[in-house]
Amino acid sequence: MTNQHREPSFRESVDLMFNRAVALMDLSPGLEEKIRVCNATYTVRFGVRLRGGIQTFTGYRSVHSEHMEPVKGGIRFSLGVSQDEVEALAALMTYKCALVETPFGGSKGGLCIDPRAYDEDELERITRRFAYELIKRDLINPSQNVPAPDMGTGEREMAWIADQYARMNTTDINARACVTGKPINGGGIQGRVEATGRGVQYALREFFRHPGDVARAKLSGKLDGKRIIVQGLGNVGYHAAKFLSEEDGARIVAIIERDGALTSNTGLDVEDVRAWIAGHGGVQGYPNATYTENGAAVLEAECDILIPAALEGVINLDNAARIQAPLVVEAANGPVTAGADEILRQKGTVIVPDMFANAGGVTVSYFEWVKNLSHIRFGRMQRRQEESRHELLIDELERLSRDRDLGWTLSPGFKEKYLRGAGELELVRSGLDDTMRAAYQAMQEVWHEREGVDDLRTAAYLVSIGRVAASYRAKGL
Ligand code: GLU
């Protein structure tokens, strides 16, 4: 962390939040520590022959909790990767999976690398070599440890990892389930790329279904017209901003990126900004908005909702007191430090915590893993059957109208919409929406009803830790 104040590390910050929640619980002695600690972290240093020499890379795979297996969590490619970071992220995966009821323990991996410094061929060799090191120790395995994309990785890297696993396990019929977030033609699932952003949208929609909660954030009404600041237009920030502006009528009044921020009171065209970044390497020079070089200052600007969707620790002791947004939605993992969390809570800021807000990714990863293990696409068996039953009903209504001369006509477009059976994408969205609603309601109940709980993060921890503890108890621990 680069702020002036000496703040705890990311992992310590997660532990502090955990401790705050666990103090309100009545866990058996020792169980609290058993849940908090990270079970194991494997560090690997390996060499790859590149550009006429050998380059050595450092990678990690951390397993936080094996109360359920496989353990699950992304692999990050970034120069900021460290043991402390992967351990914090692995712990968050445990709590996240428990909160959204995906049957996994928590894990996370990382490779200390700037992926933009290598061409595709080099990255493939580095990724395969890293995957080889993890596969041979069962740290990538369909029944034990299933990675996914995270910062700096995506479908392409997951496809390389899946292929590497298949080469090393030629008779494993479930090989494809060794990693999620794969491209659709390589065993992936519809809707996984945008899943985390979609989850942020569903999380906010659910929040706005509860006027009392909205009022606690000193807001009112619906998402329509709300002014949103998004920090980071990567996969998560981009999709969240796109869906919220295009489908819910929210206004993206600022986008903060590495090289500065864009602001516009009338709202930014997310697609257009994304295309500009792709063509110019940053937001600077974008014509249809005001550019500010000091992007961090824009985090403190006035708005209704602030969505940090990039790195951890961006809201910290340095700037927390100046954050004006009454509602912060943590699309990134750990964007608010434990110290900042305290300050914001005292100010009455409502924080929708990371382990809930960004759980869309792992939720759809779960669907992908189930699809891989069942070897069949969702909807394949039911779709046409569903359509023919709907058709039966429509035919009957039309016959009644005709025979009895009732003059009924269906509204335009209804028949087409009603007749169409759900395909994989519709089912994935429905499963994700249901998951986000159920998780919110579980958290909300604790937030409203448990004495001593005055924020959603503590409520989320209570739900998750309670579930992890119950599964340890079921194992006789
Ligand atoms: N990396 C994502 C996260 O932090 C997704 C993890 C997964 O799908 O396993 O939640």
Short mmCIF file of C-alpha atoms and ligand atoms in Angstrom, two decimals:
data_model
loop_
_atom_site.label_atom_id
_atom_site.label_comp_id
_atom_site.label_asym_id
_atom_site.label_seq_id
_atom_site.Cartn_x
_atom_site.Cartn_y
_atom_site.Cartn_z
CA MET A 1 0.00 0.00 0.00
CA THR A 2 1.41 3.34 -1.01
CA ASN A 3 -0.41 5.73 1.27
CA GLN A 4 1.18 7.97 3.87
CA HIS A 5 -0.42 6.21 6.81
CA ARG A 6 1.00 2.93 7.97
CA GLU A 7 -1.90 0.62 7.22
CA PRO A 8 -2.06 -3.10 7.79
CA SER A 9 -1.31 -5.32 4.81
CA PHE A 10 -4.18 -6.58 2.63
CA ARG A 11 -4.25 -9.92 4.43
CA GLU A 12 -4.17 -8.27 7.84
CA SER A 13 -6.97 -5.98 6.70
CA VAL A 14 -9.13 -8.98 5.75
CA ASP A 15 -8.29 -10.60 9.10
CA LEU A 16 -9.30 -7.44 10.98
CA MET A 17 -12.67 -7.43 9.27
CA PHE A 18 -13.03 -11.14 10.01
CA ASN A 19 -12.16 -10.55 13.69
CA ARG A 20 -14.71 -7.77 13.96
CA ALA A 21 -17.44 -10.10 12.76
CA VAL A 22 -16.34 -13.18 14.65
CA ALA A 23 -16.40 -11.23 17.94
CA LEU A 24 -20.19 -11.20 17.55
CA MET A 25 -20.37 -14.98 17.14
CA ASP A 26 -20.17 -17.80 19.53
CA LEU A 27 -17.77 -20.21 17.88
CA SER A 28 -16.19 -23.09 19.73
CA PRO A 29 -12.63 -22.40 20.96
CA GLY A 30 -10.07 -22.89 18.23
CA LEU A 31 -12.59 -23.00 15.41
CA GLU A 32 -12.33 -19.26 14.90
CA GLU A 33 -8.60 -19.48 14.28
CA LYS A 34 -8.99 -22.60 12.14
CA ILE A 35 -11.33 -20.70 9.83
CA ARG A 36 -9.26 -17.51 9.70
CA VAL A 37 -5.84 -18.93 8.88
CA CYS A 38 -4.70 -19.74 5.40
CA ASN A 39 -4.14 -23.51 5.08
CA ALA A 40 -1.22 -23.44 2.67
CA THR A 41 0.54 -21.29 0.12
CA TYR A 42 2.73 -22.81 -2.51
CA THR A 43 5.42 -20.60 -4.05
CA VAL A 44 7.05 -21.60 -7.28
CA ARG A 45 9.95 -20.08 -9.16
CA PHE A 46 10.44 -21.35 -12.66
CA GLY A 47 12.50 -20.40 -15.67
CA VAL A 48 11.31 -19.92 -19.24
CA ARG A 49 13.64 -19.52 -22.19
CA LEU A 50 12.73 -16.17 -23.75
CA ARG A 51 14.48 -13.76 -26.09
CA GLY A 52 17.74 -15.65 -26.03
CA GLY A 53 17.99 -16.04 -22.25
CA ILE A 54 16.26 -17.63 -19.31
CA GLN A 55 13.80 -15.51 -17.35
CA THR A 56 12.72 -16.55 -13.88
CA PHE A 57 9.15 -15.98 -12.73
CA THR A 58 7.56 -16.23 -9.28
CA GLY A 59 4.05 -17.60 -8.88
CA TYR A 60 1.75 -18.60 -6.02
CA ARG A 61 -1.28 -20.73 -5.35
CA SER A 62 -2.77 -20.25 -1.95
CA VAL A 63 -5.42 -22.50 -0.41
CA HIS A 64 -7.28 -20.75 2.37
CA SER A 65 -9.92 -23.29 3.35
CA GLU A 66 -10.67 -26.85 2.30
CA HIS A 67 -13.90 -27.22 4.24
CA MET A 68 -15.33 -27.96 0.79
CA GLU A 69 -13.46 -29.24 -2.23
CA PRO A 70 -12.54 -28.37 -4.85
CA VAL A 71 -11.22 -25.02 -3.72
CA LYS A 72 -11.85 -22.18 -6.11
CA GLY A 73 -10.42 -18.82 -7.09
CA GLY A 74 -8.80 -16.93 -9.92
CA ILE A 75 -5.23 -16.62 -11.12
CA ARG A 76 -3.95 -13.06 -11.35
CA PHE A 77 -1.13 -11.84 -13.61
CA SER A 78 0.24 -8.60 -12.21
CA LEU A 79 3.46 -7.09 -10.93
CA GLY A 80 1.71 -6.41 -7.61
CA VAL A 81 1.22 -10.13 -6.88
CA SER A 82 2.71 -11.23 -3.55
CA GLN A 83 2.14 -13.94 -0.98
CA ASP A 84 0.25 -11.51 1.24
CA GLU A 85 -2.05 -10.56 -1.62
CA VAL A 86 -2.89 -14.10 -2.76
CA GLU A 87 -3.55 -15.14 0.84
CA ALA A 88 -5.94 -12.21 1.36
CA LEU A 89 -7.68 -12.97 -1.92
CA ALA A 90 -7.91 -16.70 -1.11
CA ALA A 91 -9.55 -15.88 2.23
CA LEU A 92 -12.06 -13.63 0.48
CA MET A 93 -12.83 -16.52 -1.90
CA THR A 94 -13.72 -18.77 1.06
CA TYR A 95 -16.18 -16.21 2.43
CA LYS A 96 -17.53 -15.31 -1.02
CA CYS A 97 -18.22 -18.93 -1.98
CA ALA A 98 -19.96 -19.56 1.35
CA LEU A 99 -22.09 -16.43 0.99
CA VAL A 100 -23.36 -17.29 -2.49
CA GLU A 101 -23.54 -21.02 -1.75
CA THR A 102 -21.14 -22.28 -4.36
CA PRO A 103 -19.84 -25.55 -2.91
CA PHE A 104 -16.15 -24.62 -2.86
CA GLY A 105 -13.37 -23.77 -0.47
CA GLY A 106 -11.31 -20.66 -1.14
CA SER A 107 -8.10 -20.38 -3.13
CA LYS A 108 -6.24 -17.85 -5.25
CA GLY A 109 -3.20 -17.79 -7.48
CA GLY A 110 -0.95 -15.21 -8.93
CA LEU A 111 2.02 -14.76 -11.18
CA CYS A 112 4.29 -11.80 -10.68
CA ILE A 113 4.41 -10.51 -14.23
CA ASP A 114 3.39 -7.54 -16.36
CA PRO A 115 1.41 -9.38 -19.05
CA ARG A 116 1.62 -6.38 -21.40
CA ALA A 117 5.38 -6.77 -21.59
CA TYR A 118 5.11 -10.07 -23.48
CA ASP A 119 3.69 -11.14 -26.82
CA GLU A 120 1.05 -13.83 -27.09
CA ASP A 121 3.43 -16.64 -27.89
CA GLU A 122 5.66 -15.78 -24.92
CA LEU A 123 2.69 -15.49 -22.59
CA GLU A 124 1.46 -18.90 -23.70
CA ARG A 125 4.79 -20.49 -22.85
CA ILE A 126 4.92 -18.75 -19.46
CA THR A 127 1.30 -19.66 -18.63
CA ARG A 128 1.74 -23.30 -19.65
CA ARG A 129 4.88 -23.59 -17.59
CA PHE A 130 3.19 -22.08 -14.53
CA ALA A 131 0.19 -24.36 -15.06
CA TYR A 132 2.50 -27.39 -15.36
CA GLU A 133 4.03 -26.58 -11.95
CA LEU A 134 0.60 -26.30 -10.34
CA ILE A 135 -0.95 -29.33 -12.11
CA LYS A 136 1.82 -31.65 -11.06
CA ARG A 137 1.06 -30.80 -7.41
CA ASP A 138 -2.72 -31.10 -7.85
CA LEU A 139 -3.05 -27.36 -7.37
CA ILE A 140 -5.04 -27.42 -10.58
CA ASN A 141 -7.42 -30.37 -10.63
CA PRO A 142 -11.18 -30.73 -11.30
CA SER A 143 -11.83 -32.28 -7.91
CA GLN A 144 -9.30 -30.38 -5.83
CA ASN A 145 -8.48 -26.92 -7.09
CA VAL A 146 -10.18 -25.08 -9.94
CA PRO A 147 -8.74 -21.71 -11.02
CA ALA A 148 -10.46 -19.02 -13.08
CA PRO A 149 -9.62 -15.64 -14.60
CA ASP A 150 -8.72 -12.64 -12.48
CA MET A 151 -6.83 -9.40 -13.12
CA GLY A 152 -4.57 -9.75 -16.15
CA THR A 153 -5.99 -13.12 -17.26
CA GLY A 154 -9.01 -14.16 -19.30
CA GLU A 155 -10.43 -16.82 -21.59
CA ARG A 156 -7.21 -17.21 -23.55
CA GLU A 157 -5.09 -18.06 -20.48
CA MET A 158 -7.79 -20.42 -19.16
CA ALA A 159 -7.82 -22.27 -22.50
CA TRP A 160 -4.04 -22.76 -22.28
CA ILE A 161 -4.34 -24.02 -18.71
CA ALA A 162 -7.17 -26.45 -19.65
CA ASP A 163 -5.15 -27.76 -22.57
CA GLN A 164 -2.04 -28.16 -20.41
CA TYR A 165 -4.06 -30.15 -17.88
CA ALA A 166 -5.57 -32.34 -20.61
CA ARG A 167 -2.10 -33.10 -22.02
CA MET A 168 -0.87 -34.17 -18.60
CA ASN A 169 -4.03 -36.16 -17.74
CA THR A 170 -4.95 -37.81 -21.00
CA THR A 171 -7.51 -40.21 -19.52
CA ASP A 172 -9.33 -37.81 -17.21
CA ILE A 173 -12.84 -37.59 -18.61
CA ASN A 174 -13.49 -34.50 -16.48
CA ALA A 175 -10.37 -32.67 -17.58
CA ARG A 176 -12.30 -29.64 -18.78
CA ALA A 177 -13.59 -28.99 -15.28
CA CYS A 178 -10.02 -28.25 -14.11
CA VAL A 179 -10.48 -24.53 -14.76
CA THR A 180 -13.38 -22.16 -15.43
CA GLY A 181 -13.72 -19.03 -17.52
CA LYS A 182 -12.75 -20.94 -20.66
CA PRO A 183 -13.84 -19.80 -24.12
CA ILE A 184 -17.18 -21.20 -25.21
CA ASN A 185 -15.57 -23.47 -27.80
CA GLY A 186 -13.16 -24.83 -25.22
CA GLY A 187 -15.73 -25.99 -22.69
CA GLY A 188 -16.82 -22.58 -21.37
CA ILE A 189 -20.32 -21.37 -20.62
CA GLN A 190 -22.39 -18.53 -22.04
CA GLY A 191 -22.32 -15.42 -19.91
CA ARG A 192 -19.10 -16.11 -17.97
CA VAL A 193 -17.06 -13.22 -19.42
CA GLU A 194 -19.56 -10.60 -18.25
CA ALA A 195 -20.64 -12.54 -15.13
CA THR A 196 -18.91 -10.39 -12.50
CA GLY A 197 -20.22 -7.15 -14.04
CA ARG A 198 -23.65 -8.70 -14.44
CA GLY A 199 -23.50 -9.74 -10.77
CA VAL A 200 -22.73 -6.14 -9.77
CA GLN A 201 -25.83 -5.06 -11.71
CA TYR A 202 -28.02 -7.73 -10.07
CA ALA A 203 -26.58 -6.81 -6.65
CA LEU A 204 -27.55 -3.16 -7.14
CA ARG A 205 -30.97 -4.05 -8.53
CA GLU A 206 -31.64 -6.13 -5.45
CA PHE A 207 -30.41 -3.35 -3.15
CA PHE A 208 -32.80 -0.91 -4.82
CA ARG A 209 -35.70 -3.32 -4.30
CA HIS A 210 -35.51 -2.46 -0.60
CA PRO A 211 -36.47 1.20 -0.07
CA GLY A 212 -35.47 1.04 3.61
CA ASP A 213 -31.93 0.00 2.68
CA VAL A 214 -31.77 2.65 -0.05
CA ALA A 215 -32.79 5.24 2.56
CA ARG A 216 -29.96 4.10 4.84
CA ALA A 217 -27.62 5.13 2.01
CA LYS A 218 -29.36 8.54 2.01
CA LEU A 219 -30.75 7.81 -1.45
CA SER A 220 -34.25 7.29 -2.73
CA GLY A 221 -36.09 5.93 -5.75
CA LYS A 222 -34.73 3.51 -8.32
CA LEU A 223 -31.44 3.02 -10.13
CA ASP A 224 -32.75 5.10 -13.01
CA GLY A 225 -30.90 8.43 -13.16
CA LYS A 226 -28.42 7.59 -10.40
CA ARG A 227 -24.96 9.15 -10.87
CA ILE A 228 -22.23 6.51 -10.80
CA ILE A 229 -18.44 6.80 -10.67
CA VAL A 230 -16.60 3.70 -11.85
CA GLN A 231 -12.96 3.14 -11.05
CA GLY A 232 -11.33 0.78 -13.54
CA LEU A 233 -12.77 -0.08 -16.92
CA GLY A 234 -11.39 -3.62 -17.04
CA ASN A 235 -13.63 -6.63 -17.54
CA VAL A 236 -15.64 -6.07 -14.34
CA GLY A 237 -15.94 -2.27 -14.39
CA TYR A 238 -16.71 -2.19 -18.09
CA HIS A 239 -19.55 -4.70 -17.93
CA ALA A 240 -21.03 -3.25 -14.74
CA ALA A 241 -20.99 0.30 -16.17
CA LYS A 242 -22.33 -0.87 -19.52
CA PHE A 243 -25.27 -2.82 -18.09
CA LEU A 244 -26.18 -0.22 -15.45
CA SER A 245 -26.21 2.62 -17.99
CA GLU A 246 -27.75 0.76 -20.92
CA GLU A 247 -30.34 -1.31 -19.05
CA ASP A 248 -31.09 0.50 -15.79
CA GLY A 249 -30.88 4.13 -16.84
CA ALA A 250 -28.00 4.98 -14.48
CA ARG A 251 -25.62 7.76 -15.52
CA ILE A 252 -21.89 7.02 -15.55
CA VAL A 253 -20.61 10.47 -14.56
CA ALA A 254 -16.96 9.47 -14.22
CA ILE A 255 -14.61 6.70 -15.28
CA ILE A 256 -11.24 6.53 -13.54
CA GLU A 257 -8.42 4.74 -15.32
CA ARG A 258 -4.67 4.31 -14.93
CA ASP A 259 -3.79 7.54 -16.75
CA GLY A 260 -6.51 9.80 -15.34
CA ALA A 261 -10.27 10.22 -15.25
CA LEU A 262 -13.07 11.24 -17.57
CA THR A 263 -16.07 13.10 -16.21
CA SER A 264 -19.36 14.12 -17.77
CA ASN A 265 -22.47 15.31 -16.00
CA THR A 266 -24.72 14.04 -18.74
CA GLY A 267 -23.20 10.57 -18.57
CA LEU A 268 -20.43 8.81 -20.48
CA ASP A 269 -20.95 6.38 -23.35
CA VAL A 270 -19.22 3.35 -21.85
CA GLU A 271 -18.82 1.53 -25.16
CA ASP A 272 -17.26 4.59 -26.75
CA VAL A 273 -14.81 5.11 -23.88
CA ARG A 274 -13.84 1.46 -23.97
CA ALA A 275 -13.14 1.68 -27.71
CA TRP A 276 -11.04 4.83 -27.12
CA ILE A 277 -8.96 3.08 -24.45
CA ALA A 278 -8.43 0.09 -26.75
CA GLY A 279 -7.18 2.38 -29.52
CA HIS A 280 -5.15 4.86 -27.46
CA GLY A 281 -3.93 2.92 -24.42
CA GLY A 282 -5.69 5.24 -21.95
CA VAL A 283 -8.47 7.77 -21.47
CA GLN A 284 -6.41 10.89 -22.18
CA GLY A 285 -7.51 12.76 -25.30
CA TYR A 286 -11.02 11.28 -25.32
CA PRO A 287 -13.09 14.01 -26.98
CA ASN A 288 -16.54 13.76 -25.40
CA ALA A 289 -15.73 14.36 -21.72
CA THR A 290 -13.57 16.37 -19.34
CA TYR A 291 -10.17 14.83 -18.64
CA THR A 292 -8.50 15.06 -15.22
CA GLU A 293 -4.97 13.76 -14.80
CA ASN A 294 -5.35 13.14 -11.08
CA GLY A 295 -7.74 10.20 -11.31
CA ALA A 296 -7.56 9.42 -7.57
CA ALA A 297 -9.12 12.81 -6.77
CA VAL A 298 -12.20 11.85 -8.79
CA LEU A 299 -12.87 9.00 -6.36
CA GLU A 300 -13.77 11.75 -3.91
CA ALA A 301 -16.19 13.53 -6.25
CA GLU A 302 -19.87 13.89 -5.53
CA CYS A 303 -22.08 11.09 -6.90
CA ASP A 304 -24.74 8.62 -5.79
CA ILE A 305 -22.81 5.39 -6.19
CA LEU A 306 -19.07 4.75 -6.27
CA ILE A 307 -17.96 1.47 -7.84
CA PRO A 308 -14.27 0.66 -7.31
CA ALA A 309 -13.66 -2.10 -9.84
CA ALA A 310 -9.89 -2.40 -10.02
CA LEU A 311 -7.29 -2.80 -7.31
CA GLU A 312 -7.38 -3.43 -3.58
CA GLY A 313 -6.74 -0.63 -1.10
CA VAL A 314 -7.81 2.30 -3.29
CA ILE A 315 -10.01 3.67 -0.52
CA ASN A 316 -7.71 3.96 2.44
CA LEU A 317 -6.81 6.14 5.42
CA ASP A 318 -5.58 8.86 3.05
CA ASN A 319 -8.84 9.51 1.26
CA ALA A 320 -11.67 7.76 3.16
CA ALA A 321 -12.78 10.88 5.04
CA ARG A 322 -13.18 12.74 1.75
CA ILE A 323 -15.22 10.09 -0.08
CA GLN A 324 -18.59 11.72 -0.78
CA ALA A 325 -20.49 8.80 -2.30
CA PRO A 326 -23.17 7.63 0.14
CA LEU A 327 -23.13 4.15 -1.42
CA VAL A 328 -19.96 2.22 -2.31
CA VAL A 329 -20.23 -1.03 -4.26
CA GLU A 330 -17.05 -3.12 -4.06
CA ALA A 331 -16.77 -4.66 -7.51
CA ALA A 332 -13.03 -5.23 -6.89
CA ASN A 333 -11.69 -7.46 -4.15
CA GLY A 334 -10.66 -5.48 -1.06
CA PRO A 335 -10.88 -1.93 -2.48
CA VAL A 336 -11.59 -0.51 1.00
CA THR A 337 -8.97 -1.05 3.71
CA ALA A 338 -10.04 -1.99 7.24
CA GLY A 339 -9.15 1.53 8.45
CA ALA A 340 -11.13 3.19 5.67
CA ASP A 341 -14.04 0.86 6.35
CA GLU A 342 -14.16 2.17 9.92
CA ILE A 343 -14.16 5.81 8.76
CA LEU A 344 -16.84 5.24 6.14
CA ARG A 345 -19.02 3.33 8.56
CA GLN A 346 -18.85 6.20 11.03
CA LYS A 347 -19.84 8.61 8.27
CA GLY A 348 -22.87 6.46 7.50
CA THR A 349 -21.66 5.38 4.07
CA VAL A 350 -23.31 2.12 3.03
CA ILE A 351 -20.81 -0.37 1.60
CA VAL A 352 -22.00 -3.31 -0.48
CA PRO A 353 -19.09 -5.64 0.31
CA ASP A 354 -16.83 -7.34 -2.22
CA MET A 355 -17.63 -10.89 -1.15
CA PHE A 356 -21.20 -10.24 -2.28
CA ALA A 357 -20.90 -7.52 -4.94
CA ASN A 358 -18.34 -9.34 -7.10
CA ALA A 359 -19.53 -12.90 -6.51
CA GLY A 360 -21.12 -13.12 -9.96
CA GLY A 361 -17.88 -14.44 -11.44
CA VAL A 362 -17.51 -17.43 -9.17
CA THR A 363 -21.24 -18.13 -9.34
CA VAL A 364 -21.15 -18.56 -13.10
CA SER A 365 -17.86 -20.43 -12.73
CA TYR A 366 -19.80 -22.90 -10.61
CA PHE A 367 -22.34 -23.32 -13.41
CA GLU A 368 -19.50 -23.88 -15.88
CA TRP A 369 -17.88 -26.50 -13.65
CA VAL A 370 -21.22 -28.33 -13.27
CA LYS A 371 -21.71 -28.15 -17.05
CA ASN A 372 -18.26 -29.65 -17.63
CA LEU A 373 -18.88 -32.46 -15.15
CA SER A 374 -22.30 -33.26 -16.58
CA HIS A 375 -20.98 -33.07 -20.14
CA ILE A 376 -24.14 -31.40 -21.39
CA ARG A 377 -25.13 -27.84 -22.14
CA PHE A 378 -27.76 -26.31 -19.88
CA GLY A 379 -31.20 -26.31 -21.50
CA ARG A 380 -30.40 -28.95 -24.09
CA MET A 381 -32.92 -31.46 -22.78
CA GLN A 382 -35.71 -29.06 -21.73
CA ARG A 383 -35.76 -26.23 -24.22
CA ARG A 384 -37.96 -27.69 -26.96
CA GLN A 385 -40.17 -29.48 -24.48
CA GLU A 386 -40.77 -26.17 -22.72
CA GLU A 387 -41.55 -24.55 -26.05
CA SER A 388 -44.06 -27.22 -27.05
CA ARG A 389 -45.92 -26.93 -23.74
CA HIS A 390 -46.13 -23.17 -24.20
CA GLU A 391 -47.34 -23.73 -27.73
CA LEU A 392 -50.10 -26.00 -26.44
CA LEU A 393 -51.40 -23.22 -24.23
CA ILE A 394 -51.24 -20.55 -26.94
CA ASP A 395 -52.99 -22.85 -29.44
CA GLU A 396 -55.72 -23.53 -26.90
CA LEU A 397 -56.25 -19.82 -26.17
CA GLU A 398 -56.41 -19.03 -29.87
CA ARG A 399 -58.86 -21.90 -30.46
CA LEU A 400 -61.10 -20.68 -27.61
CA SER A 401 -61.06 -17.16 -28.94
CA ARG A 402 -61.93 -18.42 -32.44
CA ASP A 403 -64.56 -21.00 -31.49
CA ARG A 404 -66.34 -18.79 -28.98
CA ASP A 405 -65.89 -15.68 -31.07
CA LEU A 406 -64.25 -13.85 -28.15
CA GLY A 407 -62.07 -11.62 -30.31
CA TRP A 408 -58.98 -12.05 -28.07
CA THR A 409 -55.70 -10.91 -29.49
CA LEU A 410 -52.34 -11.36 -27.81
CA SER A 411 -50.24 -8.22 -27.40
CA PRO A 412 -47.56 -7.77 -30.04
CA GLY A 413 -44.39 -9.71 -29.40
CA PHE A 414 -45.94 -11.70 -26.53
CA LYS A 415 -46.32 -14.93 -28.45
CA GLU A 416 -42.76 -14.95 -29.69
CA LYS A 417 -41.36 -14.15 -26.24
CA TYR A 418 -43.56 -16.63 -24.43
CA LEU A 419 -42.91 -19.45 -26.87
CA ARG A 420 -39.14 -19.23 -26.68
CA GLY A 421 -37.71 -21.83 -24.29
CA ALA A 422 -34.73 -20.89 -22.13
CA GLY A 423 -31.30 -21.50 -23.63
CA GLU A 424 -28.02 -21.62 -21.74
CA LEU A 425 -27.59 -17.84 -21.48
CA GLU A 426 -31.09 -17.29 -20.07
CA LEU A 427 -30.55 -20.07 -17.55
CA VAL A 428 -27.17 -18.71 -16.48
CA ARG A 429 -28.71 -15.26 -15.97
CA SER A 430 -31.62 -16.68 -14.04
CA GLY A 431 -29.30 -18.72 -11.81
CA LEU A 432 -27.08 -15.70 -11.21
CA ASP A 433 -29.99 -13.39 -10.45
CA ASP A 434 -31.46 -15.89 -8.01
CA THR A 435 -28.08 -16.35 -6.32
CA MET A 436 -27.52 -12.61 -5.88
CA ARG A 437 -31.02 -12.07 -4.50
CA ALA A 438 -30.75 -14.95 -2.04
CA ALA A 439 -27.30 -13.86 -0.85
CA TYR A 440 -28.45 -10.27 -0.38
CA GLN A 441 -31.45 -11.37 1.62
CA ALA A 442 -29.33 -13.60 3.86
CA MET A 443 -27.01 -10.65 4.54
CA GLN A 444 -29.84 -8.20 4.95
CA GLU A 445 -31.58 -10.29 7.57
CA VAL A 446 -28.46 -10.24 9.74
CA TRP A 447 -27.89 -6.52 9.04
CA HIS A 448 -31.38 -5.65 10.21
CA GLU A 449 -31.89 -8.14 12.96
CA ARG A 450 -28.62 -9.03 14.67
CA GLU A 451 -27.65 -6.84 17.56
CA GLY A 452 -24.27 -5.18 17.10
CA VAL A 453 -24.34 -5.47 13.31
CA ASP A 454 -24.57 -2.09 11.66
CA ASP A 455 -23.08 -2.74 8.24
CA LEU A 456 -23.47 -5.15 5.35
CA ARG A 457 -19.86 -6.35 5.46
CA THR A 458 -20.11 -7.60 9.01
CA ALA A 459 -23.45 -9.17 8.11
CA ALA A 460 -21.86 -10.91 5.11
CA TYR A 461 -19.02 -12.24 7.28
CA LEU A 462 -21.50 -13.54 9.85
CA VAL A 463 -23.43 -15.45 7.21
CA SER A 464 -20.29 -16.87 5.59
CA ILE A 465 -18.41 -17.76 8.74
CA GLY A 466 -21.57 -19.37 10.11
CA ARG A 467 -21.79 -21.58 7.03
CA VAL A 468 -18.10 -22.51 7.04
CA ALA A 469 -18.35 -23.31 10.76
CA ALA A 470 -21.42 -25.47 10.13
CA SER A 471 -19.57 -27.46 7.51
CA TYR A 472 -16.61 -28.01 9.86
CA ARG A 473 -19.06 -29.14 12.54
CA ALA A 474 -20.67 -31.55 10.10
CA LYS A 475 -17.21 -33.06 9.61
CA GLY A 476 -16.98 -33.58 13.34
CA LEU A 477 -14.46 -30.82 14.02
N1 GLU B 1 -11.39 -14.17 -9.88
C1 GLU B 1 -12.78 -14.11 -9.63
C2 GLU B 1 -13.06 -13.69 -8.20
O1 GLU B 1 -12.27 -13.04 -7.57
C3 GLU B 1 -13.50 -15.38 -10.05
C4 GLU B 1 -13.13 -16.61 -9.30
C5 GLU B 1 -13.72 -17.89 -9.88
O2 GLU B 1 -14.54 -17.82 -10.78
O3 GLU B 1 -13.33 -18.95 -9.40
O4 GLU B 1 -14.11 -13.92 -7.67
#
